Coordinates of C-alpha atoms and ligand atoms in Angstrom, one line a residue:
M1 CA 187.7 111.2 81.9
L2 CA 185.2 111.3 79.1
G3 CA 182.9 108.5 78.2
L4 CA 183.8 106.3 75.3
M5 CA 180.5 106.3 73.5
Q6 CA 179.9 107.3 69.9
D7 CA 179.3 110.8 68.8
W8 CA 175.9 110.7 67.1
P9 CA 174.5 114.2 66.9
L10 CA 170.8 114.5 67.7
L11 CA 169.7 115.6 64.3
C12 CA 166.0 115.9 63.4
H13 CA 166.3 114.2 60.0
R14 CA 167.5 111.1 61.8
I15 CA 163.9 110.8 62.9
I16 CA 162.6 110.4 59.3
D17 CA 165.6 108.1 58.5
H18 CA 164.5 105.9 61.4
A19 CA 160.8 106.0 60.4
A20 CA 161.7 105.1 56.8
T21 CA 163.9 102.2 57.9
Q22 CA 161.9 100.7 60.7
H23 CA 158.4 101.7 59.8
A24 CA 158.7 102.2 56.0
D25 CA 155.1 101.3 55.0
R26 CA 153.4 103.0 58.0
P27 CA 150.7 105.2 56.5
V28 CA 150.6 109.0 56.7
I29 CA 147.0 109.9 55.7
S30 CA 146.1 113.6 55.0
R31 CA 143.1 115.6 54.1
S32 CA 144.6 117.4 51.2
V33 CA 144.0 121.1 50.7
E34 CA 142.6 120.3 47.3
G35 CA 139.9 118.2 48.9
P36 CA 140.5 114.4 48.6
M37 CA 142.1 112.2 51.1
H38 CA 145.8 111.4 50.4
R39 CA 147.8 108.4 51.6
T40 CA 151.6 108.0 51.7
T41 CA 154.2 106.3 53.8
Y42 CA 157.3 107.3 55.9
A43 CA 159.5 105.7 53.2
E44 CA 157.9 108.0 50.5
I45 CA 158.0 111.0 52.8
R46 CA 161.7 110.6 53.3
Q47 CA 162.3 110.1 49.5
R48 CA 160.5 113.3 48.8
A49 CA 162.1 115.2 51.7
L50 CA 165.4 114.4 50.1
R51 CA 164.2 116.0 46.9
V52 CA 163.1 119.1 48.9
G53 CA 166.6 119.4 50.4
Q54 CA 168.2 118.9 47.0
R55 CA 165.9 121.4 45.3
L56 CA 166.4 124.0 48.2
E57 CA 170.1 123.7 47.7
R58 CA 169.7 124.3 44.0
D59 CA 167.7 127.5 44.9
G60 CA 170.7 128.7 46.9
I61 CA 169.5 127.7 50.4
R62 CA 172.3 126.9 52.8
L63 CA 173.0 126.0 56.4
G64 CA 171.3 128.6 58.6
D65 CA 168.9 130.0 56.0
R66 CA 165.3 130.4 56.9
V67 CA 162.5 128.9 54.9
A68 CA 159.0 129.9 55.8
T69 CA 156.0 127.6 55.7
L70 CA 152.4 129.0 55.6
A71 CA 150.6 125.7 55.6
W72 CA 148.1 123.3 57.2
N73 CA 149.0 119.9 58.5
T74 CA 149.5 117.7 55.5
W75 CA 152.1 115.2 54.2
R76 CA 153.6 117.9 52.0
H77 CA 154.2 120.2 55.0
M78 CA 155.9 117.3 56.8
E79 CA 158.1 116.6 53.8
C80 CA 159.1 120.2 53.7
W81 CA 160.1 120.2 57.4
Y82 CA 162.4 117.2 57.0
G83 CA 163.8 118.5 53.7
I84 CA 164.6 121.9 55.2
L85 CA 166.0 120.2 58.4
G86 CA 168.1 117.8 56.4
I87 CA 170.3 120.5 54.9
G88 CA 170.6 122.5 58.1
A89 CA 168.2 125.2 56.9
I90 CA 165.6 126.4 59.4
Y91 CA 161.8 125.8 59.0
H92 CA 159.9 128.9 60.1
T93 CA 156.3 128.1 60.6
V94 CA 154.1 131.2 60.1
N95 CA 150.7 131.3 61.7
P96 CA 148.1 132.4 59.0
R97 CA 145.7 133.5 61.6
L98 CA 147.9 136.5 62.5
F99 CA 147.0 139.9 61.0
P100 CA 148.6 140.3 57.6
D101 CA 150.9 143.1 58.9
Q102 CA 152.1 140.8 61.6
I103 CA 152.8 138.1 59.1
A104 CA 154.9 140.5 57.0
W105 CA 156.7 141.7 60.2
I106 CA 157.8 138.2 61.2
V107 CA 158.8 137.1 57.7
N108 CA 161.0 140.2 57.5
D109 CA 162.3 139.7 61.0
A110 CA 163.2 136.1 60.3
E111 CA 164.6 137.2 56.9
D112 CA 163.0 134.1 55.2
R113 CA 164.4 133.4 51.8
I114 CA 161.8 131.0 50.3
L115 CA 158.1 130.7 51.3
L116 CA 156.3 127.4 51.0
T117 CA 152.5 128.0 51.0
D118 CA 149.3 126.2 50.7
L119 CA 146.8 127.2 48.0
T120 CA 144.6 128.8 50.7
F121 CA 147.1 131.6 51.3
V122 CA 148.0 132.6 47.8
P123 CA 145.6 135.6 47.7
L124 CA 146.8 136.7 51.1
L125 CA 150.5 136.5 50.0
E126 CA 149.8 138.3 46.7
S127 CA 148.4 141.2 48.7
L128 CA 151.5 141.2 51.0
A129 CA 154.2 140.3 48.5
D130 CA 155.4 144.0 48.1
K131 CA 156.2 144.0 51.8
L132 CA 158.2 140.8 51.7
P133 CA 161.5 141.8 50.0
T134 CA 163.6 138.9 51.4
I135 CA 161.5 136.2 49.7
A136 CA 163.1 135.1 46.4
R137 CA 160.6 132.4 45.5
Y138 CA 157.1 131.1 46.4
V139 CA 156.4 127.4 46.2
V140 CA 152.7 126.5 46.2
L141 CA 152.1 123.2 47.9
T142 CA 150.1 121.6 45.1
D143 CA 150.5 120.1 41.7
A144 CA 150.5 121.6 38.2
A145 CA 146.8 120.8 37.7
H146 CA 145.8 122.9 40.7
M147 CA 148.4 125.6 40.3
P148 CA 146.6 129.0 40.1
K149 CA 147.7 131.9 38.0
T150 CA 149.6 134.1 40.4
T151 CA 151.7 137.2 40.5
L152 CA 153.9 135.8 43.3
K153 CA 157.6 136.0 42.5
N154 CA 159.1 132.9 40.8
A155 CA 156.0 130.9 41.8
V156 CA 156.1 127.2 41.2
A157 CA 153.9 124.2 42.0
Y158 CA 155.6 122.1 44.6
E159 CA 155.2 118.8 42.7
D160 CA 157.0 120.4 39.7
W161 CA 159.6 122.0 41.9
I162 CA 160.6 118.7 43.5
A163 CA 160.3 116.8 40.2
S164 CA 163.0 118.9 38.7
V165 CA 165.7 117.1 40.8
D166 CA 166.5 113.4 40.8
G167 CA 166.5 112.7 44.6
D168 CA 170.1 111.3 44.5
F169 CA 171.0 113.2 47.6
A170 CA 172.0 112.7 51.2
F171 CA 171.0 114.6 54.3
K172 CA 173.8 116.6 55.8
E173 CA 175.5 116.1 59.2
F174 CA 176.4 119.0 61.4
D175 CA 176.4 120.1 65.1
E176 CA 173.3 119.1 67.0
N177 CA 173.1 122.6 68.4
T178 CA 172.4 124.0 64.9
A179 CA 169.1 125.9 64.7
A180 CA 166.3 123.7 63.3
G181 CA 163.1 125.6 63.5
M182 CA 161.6 129.0 64.3
C183 CA 158.2 129.9 65.7
Y184 CA 157.1 133.4 66.9
T185 CA 155.2 133.9 70.1
S186 CA 151.9 135.7 69.3
G187 CA 153.1 138.8 71.2
T188 CA 149.9 140.1 72.8
T189 CA 152.0 143.2 73.7
G190 CA 154.7 144.5 71.5
H191 CA 156.1 142.7 68.5
P192 CA 156.2 138.9 68.3
K193 CA 159.4 137.3 69.5
G194 CA 161.2 134.5 67.6
V195 CA 161.9 131.3 69.4
V196 CA 164.7 129.2 67.8
Y197 CA 164.6 125.5 68.3
S198 CA 167.8 123.4 67.8
H199 CA 168.1 119.9 66.3
R200 CA 169.1 118.7 69.8
S201 CA 166.2 120.4 71.6
N202 CA 163.7 119.1 69.0
V203 CA 165.0 115.5 69.2
L204 CA 165.1 115.6 73.0
H205 CA 161.6 117.1 73.1
S206 CA 160.3 114.4 70.9
M207 CA 161.7 111.7 73.2
I208 CA 160.2 113.6 76.2
A209 CA 156.8 113.8 74.5
S210 CA 156.9 110.0 73.7
M211 CA 157.3 108.9 77.3
A212 CA 154.5 106.8 78.8
D213 CA 153.5 109.5 81.3
A214 CA 153.6 112.1 78.6
M215 CA 151.7 111.3 75.3
G216 CA 152.9 107.6 75.4
V217 CA 153.2 107.3 71.6
S218 CA 154.0 103.9 70.1
S219 CA 154.0 102.3 66.6
R220 CA 150.5 100.9 67.4
D221 CA 149.1 104.3 67.7
V222 CA 147.3 106.3 65.1
V223 CA 148.2 109.9 65.9
M224 CA 146.3 112.9 64.7
P225 CA 147.8 116.3 65.5
V226 CA 144.8 118.7 65.1
V227 CA 147.0 121.4 66.6
P228 CA 148.6 123.0 63.5
M229 CA 152.3 122.7 62.7
F230 CA 152.3 126.5 62.9
H231 CA 151.2 126.5 66.5
A232 CA 154.1 126.0 68.9
N233 CA 155.8 123.3 66.8
C234 CA 152.6 121.3 66.6
W235 CA 153.3 120.2 70.1
G236 CA 156.2 118.2 68.7
M237 CA 153.9 115.6 67.0
A238 CA 155.3 115.9 63.5
L239 CA 158.5 114.6 65.0
T240 CA 157.2 112.4 67.8
G241 CA 154.9 110.4 65.4
P242 CA 157.6 109.4 63.0
M243 CA 160.1 108.8 65.8
N244 CA 157.8 106.1 67.2
G245 CA 156.6 104.9 63.9
A246 CA 153.0 105.8 64.6
T247 CA 150.4 106.0 61.8
M248 CA 149.7 109.7 61.2
V249 CA 146.5 111.4 60.2
M250 CA 146.9 115.0 59.1
P251 CA 143.7 116.9 59.1
G252 CA 144.6 119.7 56.6
Q253 CA 142.5 122.8 56.6
R254 CA 139.1 121.6 58.0
M255 CA 138.9 121.6 61.7
D256 CA 135.1 121.8 62.3
G257 CA 133.5 119.1 64.5
A258 CA 132.1 117.0 61.6
S259 CA 135.4 117.0 59.7
I260 CA 137.4 116.0 62.7
Y261 CA 134.9 113.4 63.7
E262 CA 135.1 111.9 60.2
L263 CA 138.9 111.4 60.5
L264 CA 138.8 110.1 64.0
N265 CA 136.3 107.5 63.0
D266 CA 137.4 106.5 59.5
Y267 CA 141.1 106.2 60.3
R268 CA 140.6 104.8 63.9
V269 CA 142.7 107.5 65.5
T270 CA 143.9 106.5 69.0
C271 CA 145.7 109.7 70.1
T272 CA 144.9 113.3 69.2
A273 CA 145.7 116.8 70.4
A274 CA 144.3 120.3 70.1
V275 CA 143.2 123.4 72.0
P276 CA 139.8 123.3 73.9
T277 CA 137.9 125.3 71.2
V278 CA 138.4 122.4 68.7
W279 CA 137.1 119.9 71.2
L280 CA 134.2 122.1 72.0
M281 CA 133.2 121.9 68.3
L282 CA 133.7 118.1 68.3
L283 CA 131.6 117.6 71.4
Q284 CA 128.8 119.7 70.0
H285 CA 128.9 117.6 66.8
L286 CA 128.9 114.3 68.8
E287 CA 125.9 115.6 70.9
S288 CA 123.9 116.7 67.9
T289 CA 124.5 113.6 65.8
G290 CA 124.5 111.0 68.6
S291 CA 127.9 109.7 67.4
R292 CA 130.4 107.7 69.5
L293 CA 134.2 107.6 69.6
P294 CA 134.9 103.8 69.8
Y295 CA 138.6 104.0 68.7
L296 CA 140.0 107.1 70.4
D297 CA 142.0 106.2 73.5
R298 CA 143.3 109.6 74.6
V299 CA 142.9 113.3 73.8
V300 CA 145.6 115.8 74.8
I301 CA 144.0 119.1 75.6
G302 CA 146.2 122.2 76.1
G303 CA 147.0 125.7 74.9
S304 CA 144.2 127.0 77.3
A305 CA 142.8 125.4 80.4
C306 CA 140.8 122.3 79.8
P307 CA 137.3 123.0 81.2
R308 CA 136.3 120.5 83.8
A309 CA 133.0 119.8 82.0
M310 CA 135.0 118.9 78.8
A311 CA 137.2 116.3 80.7
Q312 CA 134.0 114.9 82.2
R313 CA 132.2 114.5 78.9
F314 CA 135.1 112.9 77.1
Q315 CA 135.6 110.4 79.9
D316 CA 132.1 109.7 81.2
D317 CA 130.1 110.0 78.0
Y318 CA 132.6 108.8 75.4
G319 CA 135.2 106.7 77.3
V320 CA 138.1 108.7 76.1
N321 CA 141.0 109.5 78.5
V322 CA 141.8 113.2 78.9
I323 CA 145.4 114.3 79.2
H324 CA 145.4 118.0 80.2
A325 CA 148.7 119.5 79.1
W326 CA 150.5 122.8 79.5
G327 CA 153.3 124.4 77.6
M328 CA 154.3 127.3 75.5
T329 CA 156.2 128.1 72.3
E330 CA 159.3 128.9 74.3
M331 CA 159.2 125.3 75.7
S332 CA 159.0 123.4 72.3
P333 CA 156.2 123.4 73.8
L334 CA 155.5 120.7 76.3
G335 CA 155.9 121.7 80.0
S336 CA 153.6 119.4 81.9
L337 CA 151.0 116.7 81.3
C338 CA 148.4 115.4 83.7
S339 CA 148.8 111.7 83.7
L340 CA 148.0 110.1 87.0
K341 CA 150.8 109.1 89.3
P342 CA 150.1 106.2 91.8
E343 CA 149.2 108.8 94.4
Y344 CA 146.2 109.8 92.4
A345 CA 145.6 106.7 90.2
E346 CA 142.8 105.3 92.4
L347 CA 140.7 108.4 92.3
D348 CA 137.5 108.6 90.4
G349 CA 134.5 110.9 89.9
E350 CA 134.8 114.4 91.2
A351 CA 138.1 113.7 92.9
K352 CA 139.7 112.6 89.7
L353 CA 138.3 115.6 87.8
N354 CA 139.8 117.9 90.5
V355 CA 143.3 116.4 89.7
Q356 CA 142.7 116.6 85.9
A357 CA 141.8 120.3 86.2
K358 CA 145.5 120.7 87.0
Q359 CA 147.9 121.1 84.1
G360 CA 149.9 118.2 85.4
H361 CA 153.5 117.3 86.3
P362 CA 156.7 118.0 84.3
P363 CA 158.3 115.0 82.6
F364 CA 162.1 114.4 82.8
G365 CA 163.6 117.3 81.0
V366 CA 161.5 120.1 82.5
E367 CA 162.3 121.6 85.9
M368 CA 159.8 123.9 87.6
K369 CA 159.7 126.3 90.5
I370 CA 157.2 128.9 91.7
T371 CA 158.5 132.2 93.2
D372 CA 157.2 135.5 94.6
D373 CA 157.9 138.7 92.8
S374 CA 161.3 139.0 94.4
G375 CA 162.3 135.5 93.2
R376 CA 161.9 133.7 96.5
K377 CA 160.8 130.1 96.1
L378 CA 157.3 129.3 97.3
P379 CA 156.0 126.1 98.9
W380 CA 154.5 123.2 97.0
D381 CA 151.3 123.0 98.9
G382 CA 148.8 123.2 96.1
R383 CA 147.5 126.5 97.5
T384 CA 150.2 129.1 97.4
F385 CA 150.5 130.7 93.9
G386 CA 153.4 132.4 92.3
R387 CA 155.3 133.0 89.1
L388 CA 156.0 129.8 87.3
K389 CA 159.6 129.4 86.1
V390 CA 161.1 126.5 84.1
R391 CA 164.4 125.1 83.0
G392 CA 165.4 122.3 80.6
P393 CA 167.1 121.3 77.4
A394 CA 164.1 122.2 75.2
V395 CA 163.4 125.6 76.9
A396 CA 164.4 128.9 75.3
R397 CA 167.4 130.7 76.7
A398 CA 167.0 133.8 74.5
Y399 CA 164.9 135.1 71.7
F400 CA 165.9 135.6 68.1
K401 CA 168.3 138.6 67.7
G402 CA 168.4 139.0 71.5
E403 CA 164.9 140.5 71.6
G404 CA 163.8 141.0 75.2
G405 CA 167.4 140.8 76.5
N406 CA 168.3 138.3 79.2
I407 CA 165.2 136.1 79.8
L408 CA 166.7 133.8 82.5
D409 CA 167.0 134.3 86.3
E410 CA 170.2 133.7 88.1
E411 CA 169.5 130.0 88.3
G412 CA 168.9 129.8 84.6
F413 CA 165.1 129.5 84.9
F414 CA 162.8 131.2 82.3
D415 CA 159.7 133.1 83.7
T416 CA 156.7 131.7 81.8
G417 CA 154.5 134.7 82.6
D418 CA 152.0 132.2 84.1
V419 CA 150.9 132.2 87.7
A420 CA 150.6 128.7 89.3
T421 CA 150.4 126.5 92.3
I422 CA 152.3 123.2 92.7
D423 CA 151.0 120.5 95.0
R424 CA 153.1 118.1 97.1
Y425 CA 153.1 115.4 94.4
G426 CA 154.5 117.9 91.9
Y427 CA 151.3 118.7 90.0
M428 CA 151.2 122.2 88.7
Q429 CA 148.0 124.2 88.2
I430 CA 147.9 127.4 86.3
T431 CA 145.7 130.0 88.1
D432 CA 146.2 132.7 85.4
R433 CA 148.5 134.5 83.1
S434 CA 150.2 137.1 85.2
K435 CA 148.6 139.8 83.1
D436 CA 145.1 138.3 83.3
V437 CA 144.9 137.7 87.0
I438 CA 142.3 139.9 88.7
K439 CA 143.7 142.0 91.5
S440 CA 140.9 142.7 93.9
G441 CA 141.7 144.5 97.2
G442 CA 145.3 143.4 97.1
E443 CA 144.4 139.7 96.6
W444 CA 144.4 137.7 93.4
I445 CA 141.4 136.1 91.8
S446 CA 142.0 133.4 89.2
S447 CA 140.1 134.2 86.0
I448 CA 140.6 130.6 84.8
D449 CA 138.9 129.1 87.8
L450 CA 135.9 131.3 87.3
E451 CA 135.8 130.5 83.5
N452 CA 136.0 126.8 84.2
L453 CA 133.1 127.0 86.6
A454 CA 130.9 129.1 84.4
I455 CA 131.4 126.8 81.4
G456 CA 130.1 123.9 83.5
H457 CA 126.6 125.3 83.2
P458 CA 124.8 123.2 80.6
K459 CA 123.6 126.3 78.6
V460 CA 127.0 128.0 78.4
A461 CA 129.1 127.6 75.3
E462 CA 132.0 129.7 76.2
A463 CA 133.0 132.0 79.1
A464 CA 135.6 134.6 79.8
V465 CA 136.4 136.6 83.0
I466 CA 138.2 139.9 83.0
G467 CA 139.0 142.4 85.7
V468 CA 137.1 145.7 85.4
R469 CA 138.0 148.8 87.2
H470 CA 136.4 149.3 90.6
P471 CA 136.6 152.4 92.8
K472 CA 136.9 150.4 96.1
W473 CA 138.6 147.1 95.1
D474 CA 140.8 148.2 92.2
E475 CA 139.4 145.5 90.0
R476 CA 136.5 143.1 90.2
P477 CA 135.6 140.2 87.9
L478 CA 133.2 140.6 85.0
L479 CA 131.9 137.4 83.5
V480 CA 131.4 137.4 79.7
V481 CA 129.2 134.6 78.4
V482 CA 128.3 133.1 75.1
L483 CA 125.3 130.9 75.3
K484 CA 124.7 127.7 73.3
K485 CA 122.5 128.1 70.3
D486 CA 118.9 129.0 71.0
E487 CA 119.4 129.0 74.8
T488 CA 118.4 131.8 77.2
L489 CA 119.8 132.3 80.7
G490 CA 119.4 135.0 83.3
K491 CA 122.3 136.7 85.2
D492 CA 121.0 135.4 88.5
E493 CA 120.8 131.8 87.1
I494 CA 124.4 131.6 86.1
L495 CA 125.6 133.4 89.3
G496 CA 123.4 131.1 91.4
F497 CA 125.0 128.1 89.6
M498 CA 128.4 129.4 90.6
A499 CA 127.6 130.4 94.2
G500 CA 128.9 128.1 96.9
K501 CA 131.5 126.6 94.6
I502 CA 134.0 129.3 95.1
A503 CA 135.0 131.9 97.8
K504 CA 132.2 134.5 98.0
W505 CA 134.6 137.4 97.2
W506 CA 135.6 135.6 94.0
M507 CA 132.0 135.8 92.6
P508 CA 131.8 138.0 89.5
D509 CA 130.2 141.4 90.1
D510 CA 128.2 141.2 86.9
V511 CA 127.5 139.1 83.8
V512 CA 127.2 140.2 80.2
F513 CA 125.9 138.0 77.4
V514 CA 127.6 138.3 74.0
D515 CA 127.4 136.6 70.6
E516 CA 131.0 135.9 70.3
I517 CA 134.3 135.9 72.3
P518 CA 137.4 137.0 70.4
H519 CA 140.3 134.5 70.0
T520 CA 144.0 134.9 69.4
A521 CA 145.8 133.3 66.4
T522 CA 146.5 130.3 68.6
G523 CA 142.9 129.8 69.8
K524 CA 143.1 131.5 73.2
I525 CA 140.5 134.0 74.5
Q526 CA 141.8 137.4 73.6
K527 CA 141.6 139.1 77.0
T528 CA 143.2 142.3 75.8
T529 CA 140.4 142.9 73.3
L530 CA 137.8 142.1 75.9
R531 CA 139.4 144.4 78.4
D532 CA 139.4 147.2 75.8
R533 CA 135.8 146.6 74.9
F534 CA 134.7 146.7 78.6
K535 CA 137.2 149.3 79.8
D536 CA 134.4 151.8 80.6
Y537 CA 132.0 149.2 81.9
V538 CA 130.4 150.3 85.1
L539 CA 129.8 147.4 87.5
P540 CA 126.6 147.6 89.6
T541 CA 128.8 147.3 92.7
A542 CA 130.9 150.2 91.5
E543 CA 127.9 152.5 91.4
A544 CA 127.0 151.4 94.9
A545 CA 130.5 152.0 96.2
E546 CA 130.7 155.6 94.9
Ligands
LIG1 P1 150.9 132.3 72.4 O1 151.2 133.2 73.6 O2 151.7 132.6 71.2 O3 149.5 131.9 72.2 P2 151.6 129.7 73.4 O4 150.8 128.9 72.6 O5 153.0 129.5 73.5 O6 151.7 131.0 72.7 O7 150.9 130.0 74.7 C1 151.5 129.7 75.9 C2 150.6 130.0 77.0 O8 149.3 129.4 76.9 C3 151.0 129.6 78.4 O9 152.0 130.5 78.9 C4 149.7 129.6 79.2 O10 149.4 130.9 79.6 C5 148.7 129.2 78.2 N1 148.4 127.8 78.3 C6 148.9 126.7 77.6 N2 148.4 125.6 78.0 C7 147.5 125.9 79.0 C8 146.7 125.1 79.9 N3 146.5 123.8 79.8 N4 145.9 125.8 80.8 C9 146.0 127.1 80.9 N5 146.8 127.9 80.2 C10 147.5 127.3 79.2

């Protein structure tokens, strides 16, 4: 017997319909790419999204067609998402931090038809346009007054483009499993792979993200996604915010400490999210200016491990709750968040920070297991680490065009490529990416643990640990450190600081000080580049062993 409830497909544009009905005048405030602050409402965003849909149809875009966006977080980018979604086309967010050739590769792979771009990327696209044969039109997200002279094919200013239709239009209804959005994984090895979200998975993911033990978003919140819409679906926030009627603050292009602080303070942001490098810049700004964060309630930190010292400073110095989160493009992207269950809620000080160093527990809608290489399940004792595998309605079951073949195990779980422990209360902790873990004498050393420890030194700005070849142990850890401005530090000092806090055999064999550590397009430490750079590095312990 089937249930007798209504068939109401979970379509993403229903989110903006709801926001425009229930929270019509709620502000969406953006730092425009042109410079000034801009203010609009959910009602207006929906009106203009209808025009985007109507105009896309006039340009020949139909159900299943891909429309690329190369854009920062602004109200216009949001309108574009909903307009594209509303006609069953697919938004494909392109990460401008990729190498130009990679951008061309993914636009071609996705066979994008129209490309919506911010002013910032017009020169880049002009230099790439010859390599983008599928793009029939470029829409520049600006008005006529700011529209540059450009060689881009059929280029038009966004405001003119949507003004050419009357907005008398209705969003379409179709199967909730229809593709909604695409985002490519950065592909540290081989070509990037396309992840294809559906309307259903996006809507469910937004509901999952809203839950109290996840981001806990409400209409009383002022939400600022600093994480860009081109990074793993913006952690769902461009959908979660409107779903809950939260005020939104969209930071545009400027993500330095001072600019982010200005928005947090001027618009009384209560909930924000980004990768640790952004928060490093903010904390440095706060420290150097003596500023406070009186309005911010919680900060979601993910994409890379949240250093313990960062959690401590946010909480102890600024009274802001830290929610450590883990996820990946393939998971829409949220996989776990570190809110405190009753078992841990009474903890404080070091004990609380120990828990918050974990990436947290999965909300309803994400199942997890850890296994050994042969797929055998490992115990949840908080110590045993293995391959982390996940399953759920917002987790990928295949890549675009079948790239990579079958990506699920016999139980339907996806291998995340991360290595993790899970404790008895279900808290997961990433010890490494499987390709970054340091294999020393048959045992594994977690590079993340060592990095977290090193970054706790007051003079250290950033730290990375990589495995370097060793004649006796196979690999041994090398610590690469960037010091804070105008600081000096000896190798012995940093090693002395770490000693006693980890197993002796985990201690790095050497330390190098560098001016900069390379980052990927999504703000992670680029371990491959570091490994290349130090591939012939001779550790002092290696010389001794030979
Ligand atoms: P990309 O590989 O394109 O940068 P993602 O942003 O999807 O894409 O990266 C997902 C990966 O980022 C995870 O598999 C994990 O290795 C890492 N990651 C994400 N959040 C955390 C976290 N809180 N701690 C440690 N690693 C994290």
